[in-house]
Short mmCIF file of C-alpha atoms in Angstrom, two decimals:
data_model
loop_
_atom_site.label_atom_id
_atom_site.label_comp_id
_atom_site.label_asym_id
_atom_site.label_seq_id
_atom_site.Cartn_x
_atom_site.Cartn_y
_atom_site.Cartn_z
CA MET A 94 0.00 0.00 0.00
CA SER A 95 1.30 3.45 -0.81
CA ASP A 96 1.55 6.19 1.77
CA TYR A 97 -1.11 8.24 0.01
CA ASN A 98 -4.73 8.30 0.94
CA PHE A 99 -6.73 6.56 -1.80
CA ALA A 100 -6.56 8.77 -4.93
CA TYR A 101 -4.35 11.37 -3.20
CA LEU A 102 -7.06 13.68 -1.80
CA ASP A 103 -8.22 13.31 1.79
CA GLU A 104 -11.74 11.98 2.39
CA GLN A 105 -13.22 15.31 3.50
CA THR A 106 -12.02 16.99 0.31
CA LYS A 107 -13.50 14.22 -1.79
CA ARG A 108 -16.82 14.62 0.02
CA MET A 109 -16.77 18.34 -0.69
CA ILE A 110 -16.08 17.69 -4.38
CA ARG A 111 -18.80 15.03 -4.56
CA ARG A 112 -21.29 17.51 -3.13
CA ALA A 113 -20.33 19.98 -5.85
CA ILE A 114 -20.68 17.24 -8.48
CA LEU A 115 -24.14 16.29 -7.21
CA LYS A 116 -25.24 19.89 -7.37
CA GLY A 117 -23.82 20.15 -10.87
CA VAL A 118 -25.73 17.05 -11.97
CA ALA A 119 -28.93 18.42 -10.42
CA VAL A 120 -28.56 21.72 -12.30
CA PRO A 121 -27.14 20.70 -15.70
CA GLY A 122 -24.70 23.23 -17.15
CA TYR A 123 -24.56 25.38 -14.00
CA GLN A 124 -21.05 26.19 -12.76
CA VAL A 125 -20.78 25.11 -9.13
CA PRO A 126 -17.98 26.80 -7.16
CA PHE A 127 -15.81 24.43 -5.13
CA ALA A 128 -12.74 24.77 -2.95
CA SER A 129 -10.14 23.58 -5.42
CA ARG A 130 -7.00 22.15 -3.78
CA GLU A 131 -3.36 22.54 -4.64
CA MET A 132 -2.43 19.49 -6.67
CA PRO A 133 1.11 18.21 -7.29
CA MET A 134 1.01 19.49 -10.87
CA PRO A 135 0.76 22.94 -12.39
CA TYR A 136 -2.49 24.69 -13.24
CA GLY A 137 -3.30 24.05 -16.87
CA TRP A 138 -2.27 20.40 -16.57
CA GLY A 139 -5.69 19.24 -15.55
CA THR A 140 -5.86 19.93 -11.82
CA GLY A 141 -9.65 20.33 -12.01
CA GLY A 142 -10.16 17.08 -13.91
CA VAL A 143 -7.79 15.23 -11.57
CA GLN A 144 -9.74 16.35 -8.51
CA VAL A 145 -13.06 15.29 -10.06
CA SER A 146 -11.57 11.93 -11.09
CA ALA A 147 -10.14 11.44 -7.60
CA ALA A 148 -13.57 12.05 -6.08
CA CYS A 149 -15.22 9.58 -8.47
CA LEU A 150 -12.70 6.73 -8.42
CA THR A 151 -13.29 3.53 -6.47
CA PRO A 152 -10.65 0.78 -6.07
CA GLU A 153 -12.55 -1.39 -8.61
CA ASP A 154 -12.49 1.25 -11.34
CA THR A 155 -10.49 1.08 -14.56
CA LEU A 156 -9.08 4.43 -15.59
CA LYS A 157 -8.28 5.75 -19.04
CA VAL A 158 -6.65 9.15 -19.57
CA ILE A 159 -6.50 10.89 -22.93
CA ASP A 160 -4.99 14.16 -24.07
CA GLN A 161 -6.16 15.50 -27.46
CA GLY A 162 -7.48 11.98 -28.10
CA ALA A 163 -4.11 10.31 -27.51
CA ASP A 164 -3.22 7.95 -24.68
CA ASP A 165 0.52 8.43 -25.00
CA THR A 166 1.11 12.16 -24.69
CA THR A 167 2.83 13.76 -21.70
CA ASN A 168 -0.30 14.98 -19.95
CA ALA A 169 -2.13 11.69 -20.31
CA VAL A 170 0.86 9.60 -19.25
CA SER A 171 1.62 11.67 -16.17
CA ILE A 172 -1.99 11.73 -14.92
CA ARG A 173 -2.34 7.98 -15.55
CA LYS A 174 0.86 7.35 -13.57
CA PHE A 175 -0.37 9.67 -10.84
CA PHE A 176 -3.46 7.55 -10.25
CA GLU A 177 -1.56 4.28 -10.69
CA LYS A 178 0.64 5.42 -7.84
CA THR A 179 -1.85 7.10 -5.52
CA ALA A 180 -4.98 4.99 -6.11
CA GLU A 181 -3.45 1.77 -7.46
CA VAL A 182 -6.40 1.40 -9.82
CA ALA A 183 -6.24 -0.56 -13.04
CA THR A 184 -5.59 1.53 -16.13
CA THR A 185 -6.33 0.89 -19.76
CA GLU A 186 -6.01 2.50 -23.16
CA HIS A 187 -9.18 0.88 -24.48
CA THR A 188 -12.26 3.09 -24.34
CA GLY A 189 -14.63 0.14 -23.96
CA GLU A 190 -12.83 -1.28 -20.92
CA ALA A 191 -12.61 1.95 -18.92
CA THR A 192 -15.15 2.93 -16.27
CA VAL A 193 -13.71 6.41 -15.67
CA ILE A 194 -12.18 8.35 -18.55
CA GLN A 195 -10.39 11.63 -17.93
CA THR A 196 -10.03 13.66 -21.10
CA ARG A 197 -8.46 16.82 -22.36
CA HIS A 198 -9.91 18.36 -25.55
CA ARG A 199 -11.66 15.28 -27.04
CA ILE A 200 -14.58 12.90 -26.67
CA PRO A 201 -13.63 9.30 -27.64
CA GLU A 202 -14.92 8.17 -31.04
CA GLU A 203 -16.37 4.96 -29.60
CA PRO A 204 -19.84 5.70 -28.11
CA LEU A 205 -19.77 5.61 -24.31
CA THR A 206 -22.21 3.62 -22.19
CA GLU A 207 -24.27 4.26 -19.07
CA ASP A 208 -21.59 2.51 -16.99
CA GLN A 209 -18.93 5.09 -17.79
CA ILE A 210 -17.97 8.51 -16.44
CA LEU A 211 -16.29 11.07 -18.70
CA VAL A 212 -14.27 13.72 -16.82
CA TYR A 213 -13.15 16.84 -18.69
CA GLN A 214 -10.24 19.11 -17.83
CA VAL A 215 -11.46 22.68 -18.26
CA PRO A 216 -9.18 25.71 -18.56
CA ILE A 217 -11.83 28.47 -18.64
CA PRO A 218 -15.34 27.39 -17.64
CA GLU A 219 -17.07 30.71 -18.34
CA PRO A 220 -18.33 30.87 -21.94
CA LEU A 221 -19.01 34.61 -21.67
CA ARG A 222 -15.58 35.47 -20.26
CA PHE A 223 -13.95 37.00 -23.34
CA LEU A 224 -16.98 39.19 -24.01
CA GLU A 225 -17.72 40.22 -20.43
CA PRO A 226 -14.70 40.28 -18.12
CA ARG A 227 -16.65 40.96 -14.89
CA GLU A 228 -17.48 37.79 -12.96
CA THR A 229 -20.30 39.54 -11.07
CA GLU A 230 -21.88 40.46 -14.39
CA THR A 231 -21.51 37.02 -16.03
CA ARG A 232 -23.08 35.35 -12.99
CA LYS A 233 -25.99 37.74 -13.24
CA MET A 234 -26.32 37.02 -16.94
CA HIS A 235 -26.49 33.27 -16.25
CA ALA A 236 -28.99 33.82 -13.45
CA LEU A 237 -31.25 35.97 -15.61
CA GLU A 238 -30.69 33.92 -18.78
CA GLU A 239 -29.35 36.92 -20.68
CA TYR A 240 -27.44 35.14 -23.38
CA GLY A 241 -27.68 37.61 -26.28
CA LEU A 242 -23.99 38.34 -25.88
CA MET A 243 -23.05 34.78 -26.84
CA HIS A 244 -24.59 35.36 -30.23
CA VAL A 245 -22.60 38.59 -30.59
CA LYS A 246 -19.48 36.41 -30.62
CA LEU A 247 -20.94 34.21 -33.36
CA TYR A 248 -22.07 37.32 -35.25
CA GLU A 249 -18.52 38.64 -35.15
CA ASP A 250 -17.28 35.33 -36.55
CA ILE A 251 -19.60 35.49 -39.53
CA SER A 252 -18.95 39.17 -40.24
CA ARG A 253 -15.20 38.60 -40.19
CA HIS A 254 -14.86 35.14 -41.74
CA GLY A 255 -18.10 34.57 -43.62
CA GLU A 256 -18.97 31.59 -41.43
CA ILE A 257 -18.98 30.64 -37.76
CA ALA A 258 -15.24 30.19 -37.44
CA THR A 259 -15.27 29.12 -33.78
CA SER A 260 -13.98 25.58 -34.12
CA TYR A 261 -13.45 24.54 -30.52
CA ALA A 262 -14.99 25.44 -27.15
CA TYR A 263 -18.16 26.01 -29.15
CA PRO A 264 -20.90 27.27 -26.79
CA VAL A 265 -23.90 25.03 -26.11
CA LYS A 266 -27.19 25.44 -24.31
CA VAL A 267 -27.90 22.64 -21.84
CA GLU A 268 -31.47 21.43 -21.32
CA GLY A 269 -32.81 24.76 -22.63
CA ARG A 270 -31.37 26.73 -19.72
CA TYR A 271 -27.67 27.30 -19.08
CA VAL A 272 -25.18 28.27 -21.76
CA MET A 273 -22.05 26.21 -21.18
CA ASP A 274 -18.50 26.01 -22.48
CA PRO A 275 -17.94 22.34 -23.34
CA SER A 276 -14.17 22.82 -22.63
CA PRO A 277 -11.93 23.09 -25.69
CA ILE A 278 -13.29 20.04 -27.52
CA PRO A 279 -13.54 20.49 -31.31
CA LYS A 280 -17.04 21.40 -32.44
CA PHE A 281 -16.97 18.08 -34.30
CA ASP A 282 -17.55 16.50 -30.87
CA ASN A 283 -20.46 18.76 -29.88
CA PRO A 284 -23.23 16.42 -31.16
CA LYS A 285 -21.70 13.64 -29.01
CA LEU A 286 -22.39 15.67 -25.83
CA GLU A 287 -25.85 14.06 -25.82
CA MET A 288 -24.66 10.66 -24.66
CA ALA A 289 -25.37 7.76 -22.30
CA ALA A 290 -22.42 8.40 -20.00
CA ILE A 291 -22.38 11.03 -17.29
CA GLN A 292 -20.09 13.96 -18.11
CA LEU A 293 -18.30 15.95 -15.42
CA PHE A 294 -16.27 19.10 -15.99
CA GLY A 295 -13.60 20.29 -13.55
CA ALA A 296 -11.74 23.62 -13.68
CA GLY A 297 -9.04 23.68 -11.00
CA ARG A 298 -7.67 27.20 -11.24
CA GLU A 299 -11.12 28.72 -11.77
CA GLN A 300 -12.59 26.51 -9.02
CA ARG A 301 -15.72 25.43 -10.87
CA ILE A 302 -17.40 22.07 -11.45
CA TYR A 303 -20.28 21.50 -13.85
CA ALA A 304 -21.96 18.47 -15.34
CA ILE A 305 -24.17 17.03 -18.06
CA PRO A 306 -26.28 14.09 -16.85
CA PRO A 307 -26.89 11.18 -19.27
CA TYR A 308 -29.27 11.79 -22.17
CA THR A 309 -29.47 15.54 -21.50
CA GLN A 310 -30.41 17.84 -24.34
CA VAL A 311 -27.38 19.82 -25.52
CA VAL A 312 -27.87 22.31 -28.34
CA SER A 313 -25.03 24.13 -30.10
CA LEU A 314 -25.87 27.82 -30.53
CA ASP A 315 -26.21 29.14 -34.08
CA PHE A 316 -28.15 31.47 -36.39
CA GLU A 317 -31.20 30.45 -38.43
CA ASP A 318 -29.37 31.29 -41.66
CA TYR A 319 -25.98 30.02 -40.45
CA PRO A 320 -26.73 26.68 -38.79
CA PHE A 321 -24.22 24.79 -36.67
CA VAL A 322 -21.92 22.46 -38.64
CA ALA A 323 -19.82 19.79 -36.90
CA SER A 324 -16.81 20.28 -39.15
CA LYS A 325 -13.68 18.19 -39.60
CA ALA A 326 -10.77 18.02 -42.06
CA ASN A 327 -12.06 16.74 -45.39
CA HIS A 328 -9.87 13.63 -45.52
CA ALA A 329 -9.80 10.00 -44.42
CA CYS A 330 -7.37 8.80 -41.77
CA ALA A 331 -4.03 7.97 -43.43
CA LEU A 332 -3.45 5.03 -41.08
CA CYS A 333 -6.82 3.33 -40.62
CA GLY A 334 -8.81 4.81 -43.49
CA ALA A 335 -11.71 6.00 -41.30
CA GLY A 336 -13.70 8.78 -42.97
CA ASP A 337 -15.90 9.73 -40.04
CA THR A 338 -13.41 10.53 -37.27
CA TYR A 339 -11.81 13.74 -36.08
CA LEU A 340 -8.37 14.11 -37.66
CA ASP A 341 -5.05 15.63 -36.64
CA GLU A 342 -2.93 17.19 -39.36
CA VAL A 343 0.68 16.05 -39.14
CA ILE A 344 3.41 17.81 -41.13
CA VAL A 345 5.74 15.09 -42.40
CA ASP A 346 8.44 17.00 -44.31
CA ASP A 347 9.52 20.53 -45.19
CA GLU A 348 8.02 20.41 -48.69
CA GLY A 349 4.38 20.77 -47.76
CA GLY A 350 3.84 17.05 -47.18
CA ARG A 351 1.24 16.21 -44.56
CA MET A 352 -0.90 13.37 -43.35
CA TYR A 353 -4.21 13.28 -41.54
CA VAL A 354 -4.58 10.75 -38.76
CA CYS A 355 -7.30 9.97 -36.20
CA SER A 356 -6.77 12.02 -33.07
CA ASP A 357 -8.29 9.14 -31.07
CA THR A 358 -5.30 6.77 -31.02
CA ASP A 359 -7.17 3.90 -29.38
CA TYR A 360 -9.92 3.99 -31.98
CA CYS A 361 -7.38 4.17 -34.80
CA SER A 362 -5.25 1.27 -33.62
CA GLY A 363 -8.40 -0.75 -32.95
CA ARG A 364 -9.43 -0.31 -36.57
CA GLN A 365 -5.94 -1.21 -37.79
CA ASP A 366 -6.04 -4.39 -35.71
CA LYS A 367 -9.21 -5.31 -37.53
CA GLY A 368 -7.36 -4.96 -40.82
CA HIS A 369 -8.45 -1.48 -41.93
CA ARG A 370 -5.66 0.32 -43.75
CA GLY A 371 -5.31 3.96 -44.82
CA GLU A 372 -3.23 5.14 -47.76
CA MET A 373 -0.07 5.80 -45.69
CA ALA A 374 -0.31 2.83 -43.34
CA ALA A 375 2.75 0.62 -42.81
CA PRO A 376 2.59 -2.48 -45.01
CA TYR A 377 2.93 -4.71 -41.94
CA MET A 378 2.59 -4.06 -38.19
CA GLU A 379 5.64 -3.88 -36.01
CA VAL A 380 5.37 -6.06 -32.96
CA ALA A 381 6.57 -4.48 -29.75
CA GLU A 382 9.25 -6.42 -27.92
CA MET B 115 -50.05 54.57 -26.39
CA THR B 116 -52.48 56.26 -24.04
CA GLN B 117 -52.31 59.99 -23.68
CA ASP B 118 -54.02 60.09 -20.29
CA ASN B 119 -50.97 58.66 -18.54
CA PRO B 120 -47.57 60.26 -18.31
CA LEU B 121 -44.80 57.98 -19.61
CA LEU B 122 -42.74 58.57 -16.53
CA SER B 123 -43.99 59.95 -13.27
CA VAL B 124 -41.43 60.81 -10.60
CA ARG B 125 -42.44 61.62 -7.02
CA ASP B 126 -40.16 62.90 -4.23
CA ILE B 127 -37.05 61.05 -5.35
CA GLU B 128 -34.24 61.21 -2.85
CA LYS B 129 -30.74 59.79 -2.90
CA ARG B 130 -28.25 60.41 -0.09
CA TYR B 131 -24.59 59.55 0.10
CA GLY B 132 -24.24 59.16 3.85
CA ALA B 133 -25.16 62.53 5.33
CA ARG B 134 -24.70 64.30 2.01
CA ILE B 135 -27.57 64.90 -0.35
CA GLY B 136 -27.27 63.42 -3.86
CA CYS B 137 -30.63 64.72 -4.90
CA THR B 138 -33.80 65.26 -2.94
CA ASP B 139 -37.42 66.24 -3.34
CA VAL B 140 -37.51 65.83 -7.11
CA SER B 141 -40.94 65.35 -8.69
CA PHE B 142 -42.03 65.67 -12.30
CA ASP B 143 -44.09 64.04 -15.05
CA LEU B 144 -42.72 63.23 -18.48
CA TRP B 145 -45.31 62.84 -21.22
CA PRO B 146 -44.97 60.72 -24.36
CA GLY B 147 -42.98 62.51 -27.03
CA GLU B 148 -41.63 65.09 -24.62
CA VAL B 149 -37.96 65.95 -24.18
CA MET B 150 -36.87 67.26 -20.83
CA GLY B 151 -33.55 68.86 -20.07
CA ILE B 152 -31.89 68.84 -16.68
CA VAL B 153 -29.22 71.51 -16.24
CA GLY B 154 -27.06 72.52 -13.36
CA GLU B 155 -23.44 72.89 -12.36
CA SER B 156 -21.13 69.98 -11.58
CA GLY B 157 -22.17 68.29 -8.34
CA SER B 158 -25.73 69.59 -8.48
CA GLY B 159 -27.11 66.05 -8.48
CA LYS B 160 -28.26 65.81 -12.06
CA SER B 161 -26.30 62.65 -12.88
CA THR B 162 -27.36 61.08 -9.58
CA LEU B 163 -30.96 61.79 -10.51
CA LEU B 164 -30.54 60.32 -13.98
CA ASN B 165 -28.92 57.17 -12.61
CA CYS B 166 -31.78 56.77 -10.14
CA LEU B 167 -34.32 57.13 -12.92
CA ALA B 168 -32.52 54.63 -15.17
CA GLY B 169 -32.26 52.09 -12.36
CA HIS B 170 -28.48 52.17 -12.14
CA ILE B 171 -28.59 53.14 -8.49
CA ALA B 172 -31.40 52.57 -6.02
CA PRO B 173 -33.03 55.75 -4.68
CA ASP B 174 -33.44 56.07 -0.90
CA GLY B 175 -36.97 57.34 -1.14
CA GLY B 176 -39.76 58.32 -3.49
CA ARG B 177 -41.41 56.61 -6.42
CA ILE B 178 -40.56 56.28 -10.11
CA LEU B 179 -43.60 55.16 -12.09
CA PHE B 180 -43.06 54.05 -15.68
CA ASP B 181 -45.89 53.37 -18.11
CA THR B 182 -45.04 49.76 -19.04
CA ARG B 183 -46.59 48.27 -22.17
CA ALA B 184 -48.11 45.31 -20.38
CA GLU B 185 -49.14 46.57 -16.96
CA GLY B 186 -49.43 50.34 -17.18
CA LEU B 187 -47.83 52.53 -14.52
CA LYS B 188 -45.37 50.55 -12.43
CA ASP B 189 -42.81 51.55 -9.84
CA THR B 190 -39.43 50.71 -11.36
CA ALA B 191 -37.63 50.92 -8.01
CA GLN B 192 -39.89 48.12 -6.69
CA MET B 193 -39.54 45.96 -9.81
CA SER B 194 -37.57 42.74 -9.74
CA GLU B 195 -34.14 43.02 -11.29
CA PRO B 196 -34.90 40.81 -14.35
CA GLU B 197 -37.91 43.02 -15.11
CA ARG B 198 -35.87 46.19 -14.80
CA ARG B 199 -33.05 44.82 -16.94
CA MET B 200 -35.60 43.76 -19.54
CA LEU B 201 -36.93 47.31 -19.60
CA SER B 202 -33.47 48.74 -20.01
CA ARG B 203 -32.92 46.44 -23.01
CA THR B 204 -36.20 47.21 -24.71
CA ASP B 205 -38.17 50.32 -23.74
CA TRP B 206 -35.29 52.31 -22.31
CA ALA B 207 -32.03 53.48 -23.73
CA PHE B 208 -29.08 55.08 -22.00
CA VAL B 209 -26.57 57.24 -23.87
CA HIS B 210 -23.40 57.69 -21.84
CA GLN B 211 -21.27 60.80 -21.92
CA ASN B 212 -18.24 58.70 -22.79
CA ALA B 213 -19.06 56.44 -25.73
CA ARG B 214 -16.59 53.89 -24.41
CA ASP B 215 -18.88 53.26 -21.44
CA GLY B 216 -21.78 52.41 -23.70
CA LEU B 217 -20.01 50.45 -26.44
CA ARG B 218 -18.18 47.16 -26.59
CA MET B 219 -14.87 48.35 -27.93
CA SER B 220 -13.67 44.90 -29.01
CA VAL B 221 -16.79 44.16 -31.05
CA SER B 222 -17.42 45.52 -34.56
CA ALA B 223 -19.89 48.36 -35.18
CA GLY B 224 -22.42 45.91 -36.62
CA GLY B 225 -22.09 43.67 -33.59
CA ASN B 226 -22.55 46.62 -31.27
CA VAL B 227 -25.80 47.62 -32.97
CA GLY B 228 -26.93 43.99 -33.23
CA GLU B 229 -26.34 43.16 -29.58
CA ARG B 230 -29.63 44.58 -28.37
CA LEU B 231 -31.48 42.77 -31.15
CA MET B 232 -29.84 39.48 -30.20
CA ALA B 233 -30.53 40.18 -26.53
CA VAL B 234 -34.26 40.26 -27.27
CA GLY B 235 -34.12 37.08 -29.32
CA ALA B 236 -33.13 37.90 -32.93
CA ARG B 237 -31.45 34.79 -34.34
CA HIS B 238 -31.28 35.53 -38.08
CA TYR B 239 -27.87 36.86 -39.11
CA GLY B 240 -29.08 38.43 -42.37
CA ASP B 241 -31.90 40.34 -40.67
CA ILE B 242 -29.64 41.57 -37.86
CA ARG B 243 -27.08 42.77 -40.36
CA ASP B 244 -29.71 44.54 -42.48
CA GLN B 245 -31.02 46.38 -39.45
CA ALA B 246 -27.52 47.28 -38.33
CA THR B 247 -26.71 48.66 -41.80
CA ASP B 248 -29.94 50.62 -41.80
CA TRP B 249 -29.19 52.16 -38.41
CA LEU B 250 -25.61 53.02 -39.27
CA GLY B 251 -27.05 54.91 -42.25
CA ARG B 252 -29.48 56.75 -40.02
CA VAL B 253 -26.67 58.00 -37.79
CA GLU B 254 -24.56 58.90 -40.84
CA ILE B 255 -21.92 56.19 -40.56
CA ALA B 256 -20.92 54.76 -43.94
CA ALA B 257 -22.11 51.19 -44.52
CA ASP B 258 -18.60 49.99 -45.33
CA ARG B 259 -17.53 50.73 -41.75
CA ILE B 260 -19.90 48.09 -40.38
CA ASP B 261 -17.14 45.57 -39.68
CA ASP B 262 -14.73 48.09 -38.15
CA ARG B 263 -14.30 48.24 -34.42
CA PRO B 264 -15.27 51.40 -32.52
CA THR B 265 -11.59 51.88 -31.66
CA ALA B 266 -11.10 52.84 -35.31
CA PHE B 267 -13.82 55.50 -35.07
CA SER B 268 -13.51 59.18 -34.18
CA GLY B 269 -15.14 60.46 -30.98
CA GLY B 270 -18.15 61.81 -32.85
CA MET B 271 -18.64 58.57 -34.75
CA GLN B 272 -18.39 56.56 -31.53
CA GLN B 273 -21.10 58.74 -29.99
CA ARG B 274 -23.33 58.29 -33.05
CA LEU B 275 -22.69 54.54 -32.98
CA GLN B 276 -23.72 54.48 -29.34
CA ILE B 277 -26.95 56.23 -30.25
CA ALA B 278 -27.67 53.75 -33.06
CA ARG B 279 -26.98 50.84 -30.71
CA ASN B 280 -29.46 52.27 -28.21
CA LEU B 281 -32.25 53.15 -30.59
CA VAL B 282 -32.26 49.98 -32.69
CA THR B 283 -34.88 48.23 -30.54
CA GLY B 284 -37.23 51.22 -30.75
CA PRO B 285 -37.16 52.37 -27.11
CA ARG B 286 -39.79 54.81 -25.80
CA LEU B 287 -37.62 56.60 -23.27
CA VAL B 288 -34.02 57.66 -23.76
CA PHE B 289 -31.75 58.81 -20.94
CA MET B 290 -28.83 60.91 -22.09
CA ASP B 291 -25.95 61.92 -19.87
CA GLU B 292 -24.05 64.81 -21.47
CA PRO B 293 -24.39 63.35 -24.97
CA THR B 294 -22.24 66.06 -26.51
CA GLY B 295 -19.60 66.30 -23.78
CA GLY B 296 -16.04 66.02 -25.00
CA LEU B 297 -16.85 66.67 -28.65
CA ASP B 298 -15.69 69.74 -30.57
CA VAL B 299 -18.33 72.28 -31.49
CA SER B 300 -18.82 71.40 -35.16
CA VAL B 301 -19.23 67.72 -34.30
CA GLN B 302 -21.57 68.74 -31.47
CA ALA B 303 -23.74 70.68 -33.87
CA ARG B 304 -23.99 67.74 -36.24
CA LEU B 305 -24.80 65.34 -33.42
CA LEU B 306 -27.49 67.66 -32.05
CA ASP B 307 -29.02 67.95 -35.50
CA LEU B 308 -29.09 64.20 -35.79
CA LEU B 309 -30.55 63.72 -32.32
CA ARG B 310 -33.24 66.31 -32.93
CA GLY B 311 -34.21 64.55 -36.16
CA LEU B 312 -34.37 61.11 -34.53
CA VAL B 313 -36.33 62.33 -31.52
CA ARG B 314 -38.93 64.01 -33.70
CA GLU B 315 -39.10 61.20 -36.24
CA MET B 316 -39.46 58.38 -33.71
CA GLY B 317 -41.60 60.35 -31.26
CA LEU B 318 -39.14 59.56 -28.47
CA SER B 319 -39.36 60.83 -24.96
CA ALA B 320 -36.01 61.78 -23.56
CA ILE B 321 -34.34 63.09 -20.45
CA ILE B 322 -31.15 64.93 -21.22
CA VAL B 323 -28.68 65.84 -18.53
CA THR B 324 -26.22 68.51 -19.53
CA HIS B 325 -24.47 71.64 -18.40
CA ASP B 326 -24.55 73.03 -21.90
CA LEU B 327 -27.50 75.42 -22.25
CA ALA B 328 -27.24 75.38 -26.04
CA VAL B 329 -28.00 71.66 -26.06
CA VAL B 330 -31.23 72.05 -24.11
CA ARG B 331 -32.22 75.12 -26.12
CA LEU B 332 -32.07 72.97 -29.26
CA LEU B 333 -33.48 69.69 -27.98
CA ALA B 334 -35.57 70.13 -24.87
CA ASP B 335 -39.20 71.15 -24.61
CA ARG B 336 -39.03 71.59 -20.88
CA LEU B 337 -36.25 72.44 -18.51
CA MET B 338 -35.41 71.64 -14.93
CA VAL B 339 -32.64 73.59 -13.20
CA MET B 340 -30.89 71.87 -10.31
CA LYS B 341 -28.64 73.19 -7.59
CA SER B 342 -27.29 71.36 -4.53
CA GLY B 343 -29.49 68.34 -5.18
CA ARG B 344 -32.71 70.32 -5.43
CA VAL B 345 -34.80 71.56 -8.33
CA VAL B 346 -34.76 75.36 -8.19
CA GLU B 347 -36.72 76.16 -11.30
CA THR B 348 -38.78 74.37 -13.93
CA GLY B 349 -40.65 75.52 -17.01
CA LEU B 350 -40.69 75.59 -20.78
CA THR B 351 -37.14 75.80 -22.10
CA ASP B 352 -37.45 79.14 -23.85
CA GLN B 353 -39.31 80.61 -20.89
CA VAL B 354 -36.66 79.56 -18.39
CA LEU B 355 -33.74 80.62 -20.55
CA ASP B 356 -35.22 83.94 -21.69
CA ASP B 357 -36.74 84.98 -18.40
CA PRO B 358 -34.97 83.17 -15.57
CA GLN B 359 -36.60 83.71 -12.18
CA HIS B 360 -34.30 82.04 -9.70
CA ALA B 361 -31.03 83.76 -8.87
CA TYR B 362 -29.01 80.67 -9.73
CA THR B 363 -30.68 80.29 -13.12
CA GLN B 364 -29.96 83.94 -13.84
CA LEU B 365 -26.32 83.32 -13.00
CA LEU B 366 -26.26 80.21 -15.19
CA VAL B 367 -27.78 81.98 -18.19
CA SER B 368 -25.55 85.01 -17.87
CA SER B 369 -22.46 82.81 -17.61
CA VAL B 370 -22.78 81.60 -21.18
CA LEU B 371 -19.97 83.05 -23.29
CA GLN B 372 -21.12 85.20 -26.16
CA VAL B 373 -18.92 84.99 -29.21
#
């Protein structure tokens, strides 16, 4: 047994966070303030998500951590190791096997089930922040449902770029009431916010927790003549050939060469294991020693 | 609109800052289509009064009755905050002395005008843009400046943009706090011309706070002179300015520089 309390935080802190989560689930999309703790990692590395995960984890859980869809990037690896050490829970890279998934900037391609919890790391929870810098005023606007300003942002997009150019952190209205920032997920993922799993959002520095319960209505804001479009790069994955996934653009040389690959690494490798091949896939799979 | 009710009926409004008087004992009626000027020196309580009337600060006593569309005369100081904020987005408009206080400087001119439309539920980009273009035209801002930010505008243009932004939802009552302050005289003249046209054309009621007697001479039907938080003289504008009764008003009128 390690010298840490289970999942690092002390039990009273976890109770406090669970109370905030329950309130968030009861009022979908509402930002619940909570007493965020110092975590042994810098702000911006997912301190909010880590605290929410810590409050949700049980010893029987299987944890998956992704960063921009990938299981093997610094942020994902360090948070996974953190919980391996402090909670000694099982970890996995397979979406289907996980019971708690902590994510940064993506929703997994594989549809989640009612048995899973999706925890988001949120940098700035307030969707109105860049239009209205006063916290007192934004809280009032949420309370009184004054959301005209959100459309001013979309208006500015269209007037400047000819279309709604906001491509991530695209504002949504939850259950017809609160306007919410779905954290910086690409707007391609917005339609997936109506899902079977419970979704929890934690912002450590800003000390806010909010939630979307399963099967909650989530509508992306738009104009009647400029409807919401869940856009993605117009390519197929170069490794697994999938045409319906969110893609990362990878520059491969200094002559303009590039490839598009699934940002969800688990989904991509799962497809390759089943024999799907994209146009730049390796002719045979290397076997790890 | 009924003519038997005043649009705004103010009774014994008082606002104190600790032991000091902000304004006290102010009563008047404003009728539909009427423009009232409030003049007085700095610190005479005219801005305090205006902020009380517009719901920006809560008065310590008295009643402010506004003729709402749905329920007739209603005390705005007793209203719930959502109701009052709804009024200030629809039936009321507030033109600040400094255009920067009334505009969103990081949002384009079109967005500034469109904000009030979107706040009351407009969700069609083309319609919002058409209305914004129309209103920029009415305040003499060229249509090709619609996507420029107010930071790229001159002071006079910013002030006109603020007026367009306020009038786009067709308010019935406009509060103006020194609308021409800080502008040079030729720009002032143009702005006053524009304001006079809009007020007459839209049948607006307005309360204009200023220390510039020329502004009220041009715009206001009726005049209220304030000193030390109290109203010292009221009457028709020309009457008060041409034949001032109170000693302070006489001083005020005689202080105007003659060129």
